[in-house]
Short mmCIF file of C-alpha atoms in Angstrom, two decimals:
data_model
loop_
_atom_site.label_atom_id
_atom_site.label_comp_id
_atom_site.label_asym_id
_atom_site.label_seq_id
_atom_site.Cartn_x
_atom_site.Cartn_y
_atom_site.Cartn_z
CA GLN A 1 46.11 38.48 1.73
CA LYS A 2 43.47 39.36 4.31
CA GLU A 3 42.53 36.58 6.69
CA VAL A 4 38.86 36.69 5.72
CA GLU A 5 37.55 37.99 2.40
CA GLN A 6 33.91 38.82 1.81
CA ASP A 7 32.38 40.62 -1.15
CA PRO A 8 30.77 43.78 0.24
CA GLY A 9 28.09 43.92 -2.44
CA PRO A 10 25.63 45.52 -2.43
CA LEU A 11 23.55 42.58 -3.58
CA SER A 12 20.00 43.23 -4.76
CA VAL A 13 17.58 40.37 -5.48
CA PRO A 14 13.83 40.04 -6.09
CA GLU A 15 11.62 38.58 -3.38
CA GLY A 16 11.54 34.80 -3.53
CA ALA A 17 15.03 34.45 -5.01
CA ILE A 18 17.71 32.16 -3.65
CA VAL A 19 20.58 34.20 -2.20
CA SER A 20 24.15 32.95 -1.97
CA LEU A 21 26.64 34.74 0.29
CA ASN A 22 30.26 33.65 0.51
CA CYS A 23 33.52 34.12 2.38
CA THR A 24 37.01 32.81 1.79
CA TYR A 25 39.71 32.58 4.41
CA SER A 26 43.40 31.84 4.64
CA ASN A 27 43.92 30.55 8.21
CA SER A 28 43.68 26.75 8.20
CA ALA A 29 43.33 26.77 12.01
CA PHE A 30 39.77 28.12 11.80
CA GLN A 31 37.29 25.49 12.96
CA TYR A 32 34.20 27.46 13.99
CA PHE A 33 32.24 29.37 11.40
CA MET A 34 29.43 31.80 12.04
CA TRP A 35 27.08 33.98 10.07
CA TYR A 36 25.69 37.14 11.63
CA ARG A 37 22.86 39.31 10.35
CA GLN A 38 23.02 43.02 11.10
CA TYR A 39 20.14 45.37 10.48
CA SER A 40 20.88 49.05 10.08
CA ARG A 41 21.89 50.69 13.38
CA LYS A 42 21.58 47.38 15.29
CA GLY A 43 24.04 44.92 16.76
CA PRO A 44 25.04 41.78 14.84
CA GLU A 45 22.67 38.87 15.50
CA LEU A 46 23.99 35.31 15.39
CA LEU A 47 22.23 33.50 12.55
CA MET A 48 24.10 30.27 11.90
CA TYR A 49 26.94 28.41 13.60
CA THR A 50 28.91 25.50 12.15
CA TYR A 51 31.80 23.47 13.44
CA SER A 52 34.32 22.16 10.90
CA SER A 53 33.17 21.10 7.42
CA GLY A 54 29.67 20.24 6.35
CA ASN A 55 26.21 21.70 6.01
CA LYS A 56 23.73 23.01 8.54
CA GLU A 57 20.15 23.93 7.79
CA ASP A 58 17.77 26.10 9.81
CA GLY A 59 14.51 26.96 8.13
CA ARG A 60 15.22 28.97 4.99
CA PHE A 61 18.93 29.26 5.84
CA THR A 62 21.69 26.78 4.97
CA ALA A 63 25.32 27.22 5.96
CA GLN A 64 28.05 25.30 4.15
CA VAL A 65 31.71 24.96 5.08
CA ASP A 66 34.37 23.54 2.77
CA LYS A 67 37.60 23.53 4.77
CA SER A 68 39.59 21.99 1.92
CA SER A 69 38.83 25.04 -0.21
CA LYS A 70 38.73 27.47 2.76
CA TYR A 71 35.31 28.60 1.60
CA ILE A 72 32.05 29.11 3.45
CA SER A 73 28.60 29.94 2.14
CA LEU A 74 25.20 31.01 3.42
CA PHE A 75 22.15 30.27 1.29
CA ILE A 76 18.81 31.95 1.86
CA ARG A 77 15.82 30.31 0.16
CA ASP A 78 12.60 32.14 -0.66
CA SER A 79 14.17 35.45 0.30
CA GLN A 80 11.93 38.03 1.94
CA PRO A 81 12.18 41.83 2.25
CA SER A 82 12.80 41.27 5.96
CA ASP A 83 16.05 39.52 5.01
CA SER A 84 17.42 42.87 3.83
CA ALA A 85 20.44 43.44 6.05
CA THR A 86 24.21 43.18 6.12
CA TYR A 87 25.49 39.62 6.53
CA LEU A 88 28.82 39.11 8.27
CA CYS A 89 30.81 35.91 8.23
CA ALA A 90 33.00 35.19 11.25
CA MET A 91 35.36 32.42 12.24
CA SER A 92 37.64 31.32 15.03
CA ALA A 93 40.22 28.68 15.81
CA GLY A 94 38.35 27.76 18.99
CA SER A 95 41.01 26.12 21.11
CA GLY A 96 43.56 27.46 23.53
CA ALA A 97 43.51 30.74 25.43
CA GLY A 98 42.57 33.66 23.20
CA SER A 99 41.67 31.54 20.24
CA TYR A 100 37.94 32.12 20.60
CA GLN A 101 38.46 35.57 19.22
CA LEU A 102 36.44 36.02 16.09
CA THR A 103 37.81 37.20 12.78
CA PHE A 104 35.10 38.90 10.75
CA GLY A 105 34.52 39.50 7.10
CA LYS A 106 33.55 43.05 6.24
CA GLY A 107 29.97 42.11 5.47
CA THR A 108 27.73 41.86 2.40
CA LYS A 109 24.81 44.24 2.18
CA LEU A 110 21.70 42.47 0.86
CA SER A 111 18.51 44.10 -0.38
CA VAL A 112 15.45 41.96 -1.20
CA ILE A 113 13.09 43.88 -3.44
CA PRO A 114 9.32 43.18 -3.08
CA ASP B 1 14.63 42.11 28.28
CA ALA B 2 17.90 42.49 26.41
CA ASP B 3 20.64 40.04 27.42
CA VAL B 4 23.45 42.51 26.64
CA THR B 5 22.83 46.19 27.29
CA GLN B 6 25.00 49.16 26.48
CA THR B 7 24.85 52.72 27.75
CA PRO B 8 24.70 55.28 26.34
CA ARG B 9 23.26 54.34 22.97
CA ASN B 10 24.38 57.57 21.37
CA ARG B 11 27.00 60.09 22.46
CA ILE B 12 28.45 63.21 20.93
CA THR B 13 31.56 64.60 22.56
CA LYS B 14 34.48 66.89 21.87
CA THR B 15 38.13 66.17 21.21
CA GLY B 16 40.07 65.68 24.44
CA LYS B 17 37.13 64.65 26.60
CA ARG B 18 37.13 61.45 28.64
CA ILE B 19 34.33 59.08 27.72
CA MET B 20 33.13 55.86 29.32
CA LEU B 21 30.92 53.32 27.59
CA GLU B 22 29.27 50.74 29.79
CA CYS B 23 28.13 47.21 29.15
CA SER B 24 26.21 44.78 31.30
CA GLN B 25 24.93 41.29 30.58
CA THR B 26 22.45 38.88 32.11
CA LYS B 27 23.52 35.85 30.06
CA GLY B 28 25.83 34.54 32.78
CA HIS B 29 28.73 34.47 30.33
CA ASP B 30 32.30 34.67 31.61
CA ARG B 31 33.85 36.29 28.54
CA MET B 32 33.26 39.85 27.40
CA TYR B 33 34.55 41.86 24.46
CA TRP B 34 34.62 45.37 23.05
CA TYR B 35 34.55 45.85 19.26
CA ARG B 36 34.36 48.90 17.08
CA GLN B 37 32.78 48.98 13.63
CA ASP B 38 33.72 51.41 10.90
CA PRO B 39 32.36 51.56 7.36
CA GLY B 40 34.63 49.58 5.04
CA LEU B 41 36.72 48.21 7.91
CA GLY B 42 34.29 45.82 9.53
CA LEU B 43 34.38 44.79 13.18
CA ARG B 44 37.67 45.06 15.01
CA LEU B 45 38.47 43.83 18.50
CA ILE B 46 39.59 46.46 21.00
CA TYR B 47 39.85 44.49 24.28
CA TYR B 48 38.62 41.21 25.65
CA SER B 49 38.28 39.68 29.10
CA PHE B 50 37.97 35.98 29.86
CA ASP B 51 37.15 36.59 33.52
CA VAL B 52 37.20 39.38 36.07
CA LYS B 53 40.96 39.15 36.59
CA ASP B 54 41.85 38.66 32.94
CA ILE B 55 42.12 41.62 30.53
CA ASN B 56 43.72 41.38 27.11
CA LYS B 57 44.44 43.82 24.32
CA GLY B 58 42.86 43.20 20.98
CA GLU B 59 43.75 44.35 17.51
CA ILE B 60 43.30 48.11 18.11
CA SER B 61 43.71 48.91 21.83
CA ASP B 62 45.72 52.14 21.55
CA GLY B 63 43.76 55.08 22.98
CA TYR B 64 41.37 52.83 24.91
CA SER B 65 41.27 51.24 28.35
CA VAL B 66 38.81 48.85 29.98
CA SER B 67 37.62 47.77 33.38
CA ARG B 68 35.90 44.50 34.29
CA GLN B 69 34.02 45.51 37.42
CA ALA B 70 32.20 42.21 37.80
CA GLN B 71 31.47 39.15 35.71
CA ALA B 72 28.46 40.95 34.27
CA LYS B 73 30.00 44.39 33.70
CA PHE B 74 32.69 45.55 31.30
CA SER B 75 33.35 49.22 30.57
CA LEU B 76 35.39 50.88 27.85
CA SER B 77 37.08 54.26 28.35
CA LEU B 78 38.50 56.74 25.92
CA GLU B 79 40.88 58.78 28.05
CA SER B 80 41.19 61.65 25.58
CA ALA B 81 38.80 61.24 22.67
CA ILE B 82 39.92 62.08 19.15
CA PRO B 83 37.82 62.38 15.95
CA ASN B 84 39.08 59.10 14.43
CA GLN B 85 37.48 57.30 17.36
CA THR B 86 34.11 58.18 15.89
CA ALA B 87 32.54 54.77 15.30
CA LEU B 88 29.91 52.27 16.36
CA TYR B 89 31.02 50.39 19.49
CA PHE B 90 29.73 46.96 20.40
CA CYS B 91 30.03 44.98 23.58
CA ALA B 92 29.81 41.21 23.19
CA THR B 93 29.80 38.13 25.41
CA SER B 94 30.51 34.44 25.13
CA ASP B 95 30.68 31.38 27.36
CA ARG B 96 33.86 29.31 27.49
CA ARG B 97 31.75 26.14 27.21
CA THR B 98 30.17 27.06 23.87
CA SER B 99 33.25 27.35 21.70
CA GLY B 100 33.10 30.77 20.20
CA LEU B 101 29.37 31.60 20.12
CA VAL B 102 29.53 35.37 20.59
CA PHE B 103 26.49 37.54 21.28
CA PHE B 104 26.45 41.27 20.66
CA GLY B 105 24.82 44.20 22.39
CA PRO B 106 22.86 46.88 20.51
CA GLY B 107 25.83 49.22 20.12
CA THR B 108 26.82 52.76 21.06
CA ARG B 109 27.17 55.35 18.32
CA LEU B 110 29.99 57.68 19.35
CA THR B 111 30.79 60.91 17.56
CA VAL B 112 33.91 62.89 18.48
CA LEU B 113 33.90 66.43 17.16
#
């Protein structure tokens, strides 16, 4: 079993839809959970950052972490064509030397159709 | 101004050539990383450095070497490039005080013929 699983998509939705992106993981030591957005031919851009379980909201974006199920989600409300990108989940154990290394999902490619 | 810069942005080279990719940052971060990204394989860690005197191998270090010339500079070398090193290479930085928040540069697209 891979440490982090993420459905690669592609996912295509109409403008204004609610988008749900998900990752599952196997390493119970992970405490820090990130979502990155990557536009074509660009570097990943940090979008959301969550420590441990719970929800975090930032504008149209909501990140959820359920450590008991080893499952994280990113919701995008009122999706826009500018949200079209690849979304990468990432996580780390975050304590001890070397443990800040990130483990990435392979990314979900999202297209929002006007 | 970009916080993390990479040079060159694109490079085409031939098998057997030595290549150096450079990274500099103005974020004041102590930790720097090199990743490569391949379609279907995601981002994989090549090397990381927690300070100037600390260099560590990542998941896929074979065929690569690095140098941390200063806190703000971290270079990646391919001593003898081979075609399966064709990929998108990213430099990244983080601060030990911010628990894993990692920021990426714009990337270098390397093609080895």
